[in-house]
mmCIF file of C-alpha atoms (C1' of nucleotides) in Angstrom:
data_model
loop_
_atom_site.group_PDB
_atom_site.id
_atom_site.type_symbol
_atom_site.label_atom_id
_atom_site.label_comp_id
_atom_site.label_asym_id
_atom_site.label_seq_id
_atom_site.Cartn_x
_atom_site.Cartn_y
_atom_site.Cartn_z
ATOM 1 C CA MET L 39 99.850 75.512 102.263
ATOM 2 C CA THR L 40 97.686 77.587 101.566
ATOM 3 C CA PHE L 41 96.565 78.379 105.897
ATOM 4 C CA ASP L 42 100.061 78.972 108.980
ATOM 5 C CA SER L 43 100.100 75.851 110.811
ATOM 6 C CA ASN L 44 98.891 77.910 114.141
ATOM 7 C CA THR L 45 95.390 77.933 112.633
ATOM 8 C CA PRO L 46 94.429 74.014 110.818
ATOM 9 C CA MET L 47 90.772 74.752 108.970
ATOM 10 C CA ASP L 48 89.213 71.655 110.467
ATOM 11 C CA GLU L 49 84.975 71.610 110.436
ATOM 12 C CA ILE L 50 84.571 74.030 113.178
ATOM 13 C CA ASN L 51 86.968 76.486 111.598
ATOM 14 C CA TRP L 52 84.898 76.151 108.809
ATOM 15 C CA ARG L 53 81.814 76.676 110.149
ATOM 16 C CA LEU L 54 82.656 79.367 111.916
ATOM 17 C CA LEU L 55 84.003 81.643 109.485
ATOM 18 C CA GLU L 56 80.037 80.763 107.687
ATOM 19 C CA LEU L 57 78.426 81.893 110.284
ATOM 20 C CA LEU L 58 80.893 85.300 110.560
ATOM 21 C CA GLN L 59 80.479 85.759 107.190
ATOM 22 C CA THR L 60 76.192 85.448 107.496
ATOM 23 C CA ASP L 61 75.873 87.352 110.959
ATOM 24 C CA ALA L 62 78.897 89.272 111.645
ATOM 25 C CA ARG L 63 78.447 90.167 114.792
ATOM 26 C CA MET L 64 77.091 86.901 116.235
ATOM 27 C CA PRO L 65 78.241 86.717 119.709
ATOM 28 C CA PHE L 66 80.831 84.859 120.483
ATOM 29 C CA SER L 67 78.949 83.187 123.117
ATOM 30 C CA GLU L 68 75.479 81.873 120.711
ATOM 31 C CA LEU L 69 78.503 80.966 117.616
ATOM 32 C CA GLY L 70 79.844 78.757 120.300
ATOM 33 C CA ARG L 71 76.261 77.470 121.093
ATOM 34 C CA LYS L 72 75.924 76.914 117.239
ATOM 35 C CA VAL L 73 79.448 74.907 117.058
ATOM 36 C CA GLY L 74 79.348 73.330 120.670
ATOM 37 C CA LEU L 75 82.591 75.154 122.023
ATOM 38 C CA SER L 76 82.709 77.019 124.908
ATOM 39 C CA ALA L 77 82.205 81.117 124.215
ATOM 40 C CA PRO L 78 86.130 81.915 125.035
ATOM 41 C CA ALA L 79 87.481 78.946 122.542
ATOM 42 C CA VAL L 80 85.626 80.118 119.715
ATOM 43 C CA ALA L 81 86.241 83.666 120.826
ATOM 44 C CA GLU L 82 90.789 81.897 120.507
ATOM 45 C CA ARG L 83 89.571 80.589 116.793
ATOM 46 C CA VAL L 84 88.317 83.073 115.669
ATOM 47 C CA HIS L 85 92.081 85.949 116.960
ATOM 48 C CA ARG L 86 94.032 83.077 115.598
ATOM 49 C CA LEU L 87 91.561 83.958 111.816
ATOM 50 C CA GLU L 88 92.200 87.050 112.380
ATOM 51 C CA GLU L 89 95.812 87.484 112.863
ATOM 52 C CA ALA L 90 96.080 84.788 110.430
ATOM 53 C CA GLY L 91 94.662 86.911 107.275
ATOM 54 C CA VAL L 92 91.837 83.940 107.174
ATOM 55 C CA ILE L 93 89.297 87.519 108.324
ATOM 56 C CA THR L 94 90.802 90.000 106.979
ATOM 57 C CA GLY L 95 87.544 92.319 109.059
ATOM 58 C CA TYR L 96 83.687 92.549 109.613
ATOM 59 C CA ARG L 97 81.475 95.430 107.514
ATOM 60 C CA ALA L 98 78.051 95.802 107.628
ATOM 61 C CA GLN L 99 76.880 95.822 104.453
ATOM 62 C CA VAL L 100 75.147 98.444 103.015
ATOM 63 C CA ASP L 101 72.415 99.452 99.888
ATOM 64 C CA PRO L 102 73.634 102.252 98.038
ATOM 65 C CA SER L 103 70.774 103.018 96.421
ATOM 66 C CA ARG L 104 68.787 103.986 99.939
ATOM 67 C CA LEU L 105 71.024 106.484 99.951
ATOM 68 C CA GLY L 106 71.217 108.196 96.870
ATOM 69 C CA TYR L 107 73.704 106.493 95.045
ATOM 70 C CA SER L 108 70.716 105.236 92.041
ATOM 71 C CA LEU L 109 73.438 104.070 89.851
ATOM 72 C CA GLU L 110 76.366 101.473 89.699
ATOM 73 C CA ALA L 111 78.678 100.700 86.890
ATOM 74 C CA PHE L 112 81.595 99.005 85.986
ATOM 75 C CA ILE L 113 84.613 100.840 83.906
ATOM 76 C CA ARG L 114 86.442 99.242 81.483
ATOM 77 C CA LEU L 115 89.629 100.978 81.734
ATOM 78 C CA THR L 116 92.568 101.048 78.574
ATOM 79 C CA CYS L 117 94.681 102.445 79.567
ATOM 80 C CA ARG L 118 96.959 104.489 77.134
ATOM 81 C CA GLY L 119 100.590 105.727 78.041
ATOM 82 C CA ASN L 120 103.541 104.857 79.786
ATOM 83 C CA SER L 121 102.467 106.324 83.717
ATOM 84 C CA LEU L 122 100.585 103.185 85.219
ATOM 85 C CA GLU L 123 101.382 103.932 88.272
ATOM 86 C CA ARG L 124 100.249 107.030 88.110
ATOM 87 C CA MET L 125 96.407 106.393 87.011
ATOM 88 C CA THR L 126 97.008 103.806 90.005
ATOM 89 C CA ARG L 127 97.259 106.459 92.596
ATOM 90 C CA ALA L 128 94.751 108.311 90.814
ATOM 91 C CA VAL L 129 91.756 105.510 90.306
ATOM 92 C CA SER L 130 92.697 104.472 94.249
ATOM 93 C CA GLU L 131 91.290 108.284 95.577
ATOM 94 C CA LEU L 132 88.414 109.383 93.505
ATOM 95 C CA PRO L 133 85.234 108.854 95.767
ATOM 96 C CA GLN L 134 83.574 106.650 93.682
ATOM 97 C CA VAL L 135 85.039 103.478 93.449
ATOM 98 C CA GLN L 136 84.179 101.223 95.345
ATOM 99 C CA GLU L 137 86.599 98.233 94.163
ATOM 100 C CA PHE L 138 89.453 98.524 91.438
ATOM 101 C CA TRP L 139 90.749 95.659 89.734
ATOM 102 C CA ASN L 140 93.593 95.164 87.357
ATOM 103 C CA LEU L 141 93.235 92.319 84.887
ATOM 104 C CA THR L 142 94.739 90.190 81.817
ATOM 105 C CA GLY L 143 93.460 90.137 78.799
ATOM 106 C CA GLU L 144 92.519 93.299 76.819
ATOM 107 C CA ASP L 145 90.525 94.707 80.175
ATOM 108 C CA GLY L 146 93.395 95.583 81.672
ATOM 109 C CA TYR L 147 91.744 98.012 84.694
ATOM 110 C CA VAL L 148 87.764 97.143 85.356
ATOM 111 C CA LEU L 149 86.117 99.838 87.887
ATOM 112 C CA ARG L 150 83.253 99.412 90.083
ATOM 113 C CA VAL L 151 81.669 102.722 90.578
ATOM 114 C CA ILE L 152 78.826 104.231 92.579
ATOM 115 C CA LEU L 153 77.356 107.054 91.215
ATOM 116 C CA ARG L 154 74.925 109.843 92.696
ATOM 117 C CA SER L 155 73.390 110.334 89.187
ATOM 118 C CA VAL L 156 74.025 110.450 84.873
ATOM 119 C CA LYS L 157 75.795 113.651 85.608
ATOM 120 C CA GLU L 158 78.277 112.451 88.321
ATOM 121 C CA LEU L 159 79.515 109.366 85.868
ATOM 122 C CA ASP L 160 79.380 112.296 83.089
ATOM 123 C CA ALA L 161 81.911 113.936 85.261
ATOM 124 C CA LEU L 162 83.303 110.333 86.195
ATOM 125 C CA LEU L 163 84.567 109.330 83.284
ATOM 126 C CA LYS L 164 85.994 112.946 81.719
ATOM 127 C CA GLN L 165 88.666 112.070 84.623
ATOM 128 C CA LEU L 166 88.649 108.686 83.702
ATOM 129 C CA GLN L 167 89.041 110.003 79.902
ATOM 130 C CA ILE L 168 93.129 111.451 81.155
ATOM 131 C CA PHE L 169 94.285 108.056 81.701
ATOM 132 C CA GLY L 170 92.413 106.615 78.334
ATOM 133 C CA SER L 171 89.296 104.880 76.497
ATOM 134 C CA THR L 172 86.897 104.132 78.801
ATOM 135 C CA THR L 173 84.346 101.085 78.541
ATOM 136 C CA THR L 174 81.227 101.803 80.527
ATOM 137 C CA SER L 175 77.933 98.904 81.745
ATOM 138 C CA LEU L 176 75.120 100.153 83.943
ATOM 139 C CA VAL L 177 74.787 97.239 86.640
ATOM 140 C CA LEU L 178 70.584 96.279 85.096
ATOM 141 C CA SER L 179 70.658 93.177 87.946
ATOM 142 C CA LYS L 180 72.430 91.311 90.239
ATOM 143 C CA PRO L 181 71.479 87.660 90.301
ATOM 144 C CA VAL L 182 74.151 86.725 92.856
ATOM 145 C CA GLU L 183 75.592 90.101 95.540
ATOM 146 C CA PHE L 184 77.205 87.730 97.779
ATOM 147 C CA ARG L 185 78.045 83.666 98.421
ATOM 148 C CA VAL L 186 79.325 82.963 101.987
ATOM 149 C CA ILE L 187 82.875 80.453 100.955
ATOM 150 C CA SER L 188 82.772 77.684 102.615
ATOM 151 C CA ALA L 189 85.032 74.503 101.920
ATOM 152 C CA GLY L 190 83.758 73.825 99.718
ATOM 153 C CA PRO L 191 83.072 70.459 97.167
ATOM 154 C CA GLU L 192 86.733 70.252 95.307
ATOM 155 C CA THR L 193 84.930 69.210 92.182
ATOM 156 C CA SER L 194 82.627 71.638 90.807
ATOM 157 C CA PRO L 195 78.681 69.704 91.554
ATOM 158 C CA PRO L 196 77.035 69.454 87.854
ATOM 159 C CA LEU L 197 74.886 71.509 86.316
ATOM 160 C CA MET R 35 63.237 109.892 98.508
ATOM 161 C CA THR R 36 65.923 107.966 98.915
ATOM 162 C CA PHE R 37 65.648 106.934 102.265
ATOM 163 C CA ASP R 38 62.659 106.188 104.693
ATOM 164 C CA SER R 39 60.957 108.479 106.621
ATOM 165 C CA ASN R 40 61.819 107.448 109.799
ATOM 166 C CA THR R 41 65.802 108.350 109.246
ATOM 167 C CA PRO R 42 66.968 110.993 107.365
ATOM 168 C CA MET R 43 70.161 110.066 107.380
ATOM 169 C CA ASP R 44 71.314 113.271 109.895
ATOM 170 C CA GLU R 45 75.176 113.541 110.302
ATOM 171 C CA ILE R 46 74.883 110.610 113.222
ATOM 172 C CA ASN R 47 73.443 107.931 110.957
ATOM 173 C CA TRP R 48 76.279 108.603 108.847
ATOM 174 C CA ARG R 49 78.881 108.243 110.434
ATOM 175 C CA LEU R 50 77.643 104.896 112.603
ATOM 176 C CA LEU R 51 76.707 104.165 109.140
ATOM 177 C CA GLU R 52 81.384 104.515 108.138
ATOM 178 C CA LEU R 53 81.629 102.976 111.664
ATOM 179 C CA LEU R 54 80.310 99.727 110.883
ATOM 180 C CA GLN R 55 81.323 99.430 107.871
ATOM 181 C CA THR R 56 84.577 99.523 109.126
ATOM 182 C CA ASP R 57 84.339 97.556 112.131
ATOM 183 C CA ALA R 58 80.633 95.859 112.414
ATOM 184 C CA ARG R 59 81.516 93.667 115.586
ATOM 185 C CA MET R 60 82.433 97.468 117.685
ATOM 186 C CA PRO R 61 79.394 97.224 120.341
ATOM 187 C CA PHE R 62 77.138 100.189 120.718
ATOM 188 C CA SER R 63 78.419 101.437 123.327
ATOM 189 C CA GLU R 64 81.664 102.051 121.906
ATOM 190 C CA LEU R 65 79.826 103.547 118.786
ATOM 191 C CA GLY R 66 77.818 105.158 121.151
ATOM 192 C CA ARG R 67 80.362 106.943 122.721
ATOM 193 C CA LYS R 68 82.659 107.714 119.434
ATOM 194 C CA VAL R 69 79.630 110.302 118.098
ATOM 195 C CA GLY R 70 78.045 111.545 121.353
ATOM 196 C CA LEU R 71 75.151 109.269 122.475
ATOM 197 C CA SER R 72 73.823 106.437 125.171
ATOM 198 C CA ALA R 73 74.396 102.825 123.786
ATOM 199 C CA PRO R 74 70.754 102.329 123.849
ATOM 200 C CA ALA R 75 70.148 105.472 120.877
ATOM 201 C CA VAL R 76 73.071 104.102 119.188
ATOM 202 C CA ALA R 77 70.987 100.655 118.492
ATOM 203 C CA GLU R 78 67.656 102.375 117.548
ATOM 204 C CA ARG R 79 68.838 104.456 114.905
ATOM 205 C CA VAL R 80 71.189 100.600 113.950
ATOM 206 C CA HIS R 81 67.627 99.089 114.124
ATOM 207 C CA ARG R 82 65.900 101.625 112.524
ATOM 208 C CA LEU R 83 69.195 101.490 109.572
ATOM 209 C CA GLU R 84 68.120 98.157 109.356
ATOM 210 C CA GLU R 85 64.898 97.899 109.406
ATOM 211 C CA ALA R 86 65.534 101.046 105.800
ATOM 212 C CA GLY R 87 67.530 98.273 104.637
ATOM 213 C CA VAL R 88 70.105 100.868 104.746
ATOM 214 C CA ILE R 89 72.182 98.127 106.649
ATOM 215 C CA THR R 90 71.191 94.750 104.477
ATOM 216 C CA GLY R 91 73.436 92.345 106.704
ATOM 217 C CA TYR R 92 77.196 92.128 109.012
ATOM 218 C CA ARG R 93 79.360 89.957 107.051
ATOM 219 C CA ALA R 94 83.049 89.007 108.285
ATOM 220 C CA GLN R 95 85.561 89.275 104.928
ATOM 221 C CA VAL R 96 87.466 86.767 104.271
ATOM 222 C CA ASP R 97 90.417 86.100 102.323
ATOM 223 C CA PRO R 98 90.198 83.443 99.926
ATOM 224 C CA SER R 99 92.897 83.004 98.685
ATOM 225 C CA ARG R 100 94.123 81.643 102.876
ATOM 226 C CA LEU R 101 91.943 79.080 102.428
ATOM 227 C CA GLY R 102 93.130 76.939 98.435
ATOM 228 C CA TYR R 103 90.962 79.046 96.932
ATOM 229 C CA SER R 104 94.209 80.426 94.788
ATOM 230 C CA LEU R 105 93.071 81.974 91.145
ATOM 231 C CA GLU R 106 90.326 84.568 91.040
ATOM 232 C CA ALA R 107 88.602 85.316 87.815
ATOM 233 C CA PHE R 108 86.480 87.673 85.798
ATOM 234 C CA ILE R 109 83.932 85.939 83.519
ATOM 235 C CA ARG R 110 82.308 87.552 80.691
ATOM 236 C CA LEU R 111 79.621 85.424 79.357
ATOM 237 C CA THR R 112 77.406 86.562 75.593
ATOM 238 C CA CYS R 113 74.526 84.208 76.201
ATOM 239 C CA ARG R 114 73.725 82.738 72.547
ATOM 240 C CA GLY R 115 70.161 81.427 73.183
ATOM 241 C CA ASN R 116 67.277 83.332 75.039
ATOM 242 C CA SER R 117 66.984 80.648 77.996
ATOM 243 C CA LEU R 118 68.498 83.325 80.085
ATOM 244 C CA GLU R 119 66.278 83.046 82.646
ATOM 245 C CA ARG R 120 67.356 78.709 83.119
ATOM 246 C CA MET R 121 71.004 79.957 82.993
ATOM 247 C CA THR R 122 70.586 82.895 85.737
ATOM 248 C CA ARG R 123 69.775 80.646 87.989
ATOM 249 C CA ALA R 124 72.216 77.708 86.646
ATOM 250 C CA VAL R 125 75.116 80.018 87.211
ATOM 251 C CA SER R 126 73.590 81.668 90.264
ATOM 252 C CA GLU R 127 74.265 78.143 91.406
ATOM 253 C CA LEU R 128 77.695 77.616 91.213
ATOM 254 C CA PRO R 129 79.524 77.197 94.101
ATOM 255 C CA GLN R 130 82.248 79.075 92.432
ATOM 256 C CA VAL R 131 80.152 82.155 91.260
ATOM 257 C CA GLN R 132 80.518 84.765 94.855
ATOM 258 C CA GLU R 133 79.090 87.644 92.149
ATOM 259 C CA PHE R 134 76.783 87.765 89.179
ATOM 260 C CA TRP R 135 76.107 90.699 88.087
ATOM 261 C CA ASN R 136 73.492 92.022 84.446
ATOM 262 C CA LEU R 137 75.209 94.924 83.202
ATOM 263 C CA THR R 138 73.991 97.124 80.039
ATOM 264 C CA GLY R 139 75.861 96.732 77.228
ATOM 265 C CA GLU R 140 77.309 93.563 75.148
ATOM 266 C CA ASP R 141 79.587 92.431 77.944
ATOM 267 C CA GLY R 142 76.117 91.397 79.046
ATOM 268 C CA TYR R 143 76.451 88.588 82.557
ATOM 269 C CA VAL R 144 79.817 88.653 84.014
ATOM 270 C CA LEU R 145 80.782 86.620 86.900
ATOM 271 C CA ARG R 146 83.340 86.748 89.567
ATOM 272 C CA VAL R 147 84.653 83.074 90.200
ATOM 273 C CA ILE R 148 86.878 82.457 92.720
ATOM 274 C CA LEU R 149 89.269 78.868 92.301
ATOM 275 C CA ARG R 150 91.242 76.549 94.005
ATOM 276 C CA SER R 151 93.496 75.721 90.587
ATOM 277 C CA VAL R 152 93.624 76.025 86.912
ATOM 278 C CA LYS R 153 92.161 72.711 86.250
ATOM 279 C CA GLU R 154 88.598 74.414 88.398
ATOM 280 C CA LEU R 155 88.869 77.397 86.108
ATOM 281 C CA ASP R 156 88.440 74.643 82.850
ATOM 282 C CA ALA R 157 85.724 72.657 84.446
ATOM 283 C CA LEU R 158 84.115 75.826 85.467
ATOM 284 C CA LEU R 159 84.465 77.146 81.681
ATOM 285 C CA LYS R 160 83.000 73.997 80.433
ATOM 286 C CA GLN R 161 80.307 74.252 82.000
ATOM 287 C CA LEU R 162 79.542 77.979 80.966
ATOM 288 C CA GLN R 163 80.166 77.196 77.796
ATOM 289 C CA ILE R 164 76.633 75.437 77.631
ATOM 290 C CA PHE R 165 75.922 79.119 76.979
ATOM 291 C CA GLY R 166 77.018 81.100 75.335
ATOM 292 C CA SER R 167 80.625 81.414 74.200
ATOM 293 C CA THR R 168 83.302 83.077 77.714
ATOM 294 C CA THR R 169 85.766 85.511 78.179
ATOM 295 C CA THR R 170 87.516 85.246 80.811
ATOM 296 C CA SER R 171 90.132 87.818 82.870
ATOM 297 C CA LEU R 172 92.175 86.496 85.992
ATOM 298 C CA VAL R 173 92.386 89.391 88.978
ATOM 299 C CA LEU R 174 96.767 90.591 88.692
ATOM 300 C CA SER R 175 95.523 93.310 91.791
ATOM 301 C CA LYS R 176 93.171 95.137 93.424
ATOM 302 C CA PRO R 177 94.115 98.311 93.874
ATOM 303 C CA VAL R 178 90.830 99.114 95.588
ATOM 304 C CA GLU R 179 89.720 96.238 97.147
ATOM 305 C CA PHE R 180 87.212 98.350 99.507
ATOM 306 C CA ARG R 181 85.370 101.251 100.301
ATOM 307 C CA VAL R 182 83.389 102.506 102.981
ATOM 308 C CA ILE R 183 80.052 103.819 101.201
ATOM 309 C CA SER R 184 79.963 107.789 103.010
ATOM 310 C CA ALA R 185 78.062 111.388 102.284
ATOM 311 C CA GLY R 186 80.426 112.182 100.260
ATOM 312 C CA PRO R 187 80.773 115.957 98.311
ATOM 313 C CA GLU R 188 78.089 116.040 95.641
ATOM 314 C CA THR R 189 80.835 116.952 93.283
ATOM 315 C CA SER R 190 83.749 114.452 92.356
ATOM 316 C CA PRO R 191 86.494 116.451 93.491
ATOM 317 C CA PRO R 192 90.001 116.966 90.923
ATOM 318 C CA LEU R 193 92.422 114.911 90.497
ATOM 319 C "C1'" DG N 110 89.808 73.727 125.438
ATOM 320 C "C1'" DG N 111 86.954 74.104 129.769
ATOM 321 C "C1'" DT N 112 85.900 77.146 134.752
ATOM 322 C "C1'" DG N 113 84.745 80.446 137.968
ATOM 323 C "C1'" DA N 114 84.546 85.369 138.496
ATOM 324 C "C1'" DA N 115 84.462 90.314 137.424
ATOM 325 C "C1'" DA N 116 83.849 93.850 134.170
ATOM 326 C "C1'" DC N 117 81.641 95.429 129.872
ATOM 327 C "C1'" DA N 118 77.873 95.842 126.910
ATOM 328 C "C1'" DA N 119 72.985 94.840 125.569
ATOM 329 C "C1'" DC N 120 68.144 94.865 126.780
ATOM 330 C "C1'" DG N 121 63.634 96.367 128.428
ATOM 331 C "C1'" DC N 122 61.161 99.688 130.507
ATOM 332 C "C1'" DA N 123 59.890 104.437 132.594
ATOM 333 C "C1'" DC N 124 60.323 108.869 132.255
ATOM 334 C "C1'" DA N 125 62.705 112.878 130.781
ATOM 335 C "C1'" DT N 126 62.307 116.606 126.780
ATOM 336 C "C1'" DA C 144 58.878 111.106 118.571
ATOM 337 C "C1'" DT C 145 63.871 110.411 120.528
ATOM 338 C "C1'" DG C 146 67.304 110.093 124.302
ATOM 339 C "C1'" DT C 147 68.531 108.805 128.639
ATOM 340 C "C1'" DG C 148 68.952 106.204 133.694
ATOM 341 C "C1'" DC C 149 68.664 102.173 135.439
ATOM 342 C "C1'" DG C 150 68.311 96.995 136.641
ATOM 343 C "C1'" DT C 151 68.541 92.408 134.495
ATOM 344 C "C1'" DT C 152 69.921 89.765 131.695
ATOM 345 C "C1'" DG C 153 73.173 87.874 128.933
ATOM 346 C "C1'" DT C 154 78.716 88.442 127.752
ATOM 347 C "C1'" DT C 155 83.456 88.898 127.030
ATOM 348 C "C1'" DT C 156 88.292 88.460 129.011
ATOM 349 C "C1'" DC C 157 91.250 87.652 132.002
ATOM 350 C "C1'" DA C 158 92.933 84.461 135.766
ATOM 351 C "C1'" DC C 159 93.490 79.629 136.587
ATOM 352 C "C1'" DC C 160 92.637 73.790 136.004
#
DNA sequence: GGTGAAACAACGCACAT
DNA sequence: ATGTGCGTTGTTTCACC
């Protein structure tokens, strides 16, 4: 089963998820209007989705470039040595690291970082080379920055 | 200037951003209590941050694995041909694509996708090979899934 | 899930600084 | 220009059906 038995993902729950992914601050009363339920009923459903771990949080999305973080980059870390746990902990603590994935294949570890300057990138790469060799790719643009997760078709539509 | 002249990023605005990145549904009144301002004053500041493009939205964060999307992957697309605009538009429409970056260097185009099955991955890769060759890396784990953007030190702390 | 009542929050406005 | 106080409107939360 892909979801808790207490939270069947019916049409209404999918719709609530879509609405909250689009505007997390929408009041329960307005959610209720859009799905045809009373506000308390919506609150109950949303709280169940939270408790079931389907909704993991509500986040204001912020534009780093408006806050002085002019660079965004991916750094692939090809790790040498066998201190992977130490590396993982250390990299996770770096304030520039927004996301950090462990992947299959050659890439292994990938960081998404935001930086105020090339100087800061230089300093970061020097810190990282303790753990292995790095490959840096700057983000030029984001054709898709975010997509709402929805029920979706079981089969993908043709191009 | 990295921000609008109407929205100086003082300590209070940074604190509001941190609070809203942690819990986007926090009421203005509670935000006010935490930063030592009245609710209307907070609402004013938050609305300015929205209008200045610092806050770009409020999103419920959802766990794809609890909704049947058991696979998450990065797909690097090494594009042949010169129909980059057509490719970008087509890839952007694919429902499995959660994020899509255009990067410097060899990697060029990178997709983060969520999938219900390996079968769906197979179908997606077949669709993508029209545009070039792909390299797929499955996400094994996410040591850092998200980090609050904060004022941060100008210089990064040592490891 | 719905309903009603009490507590709380959001919004607009006048006014103080 | 930014924050406060207050009154009105709308929302949340709890009981209970």
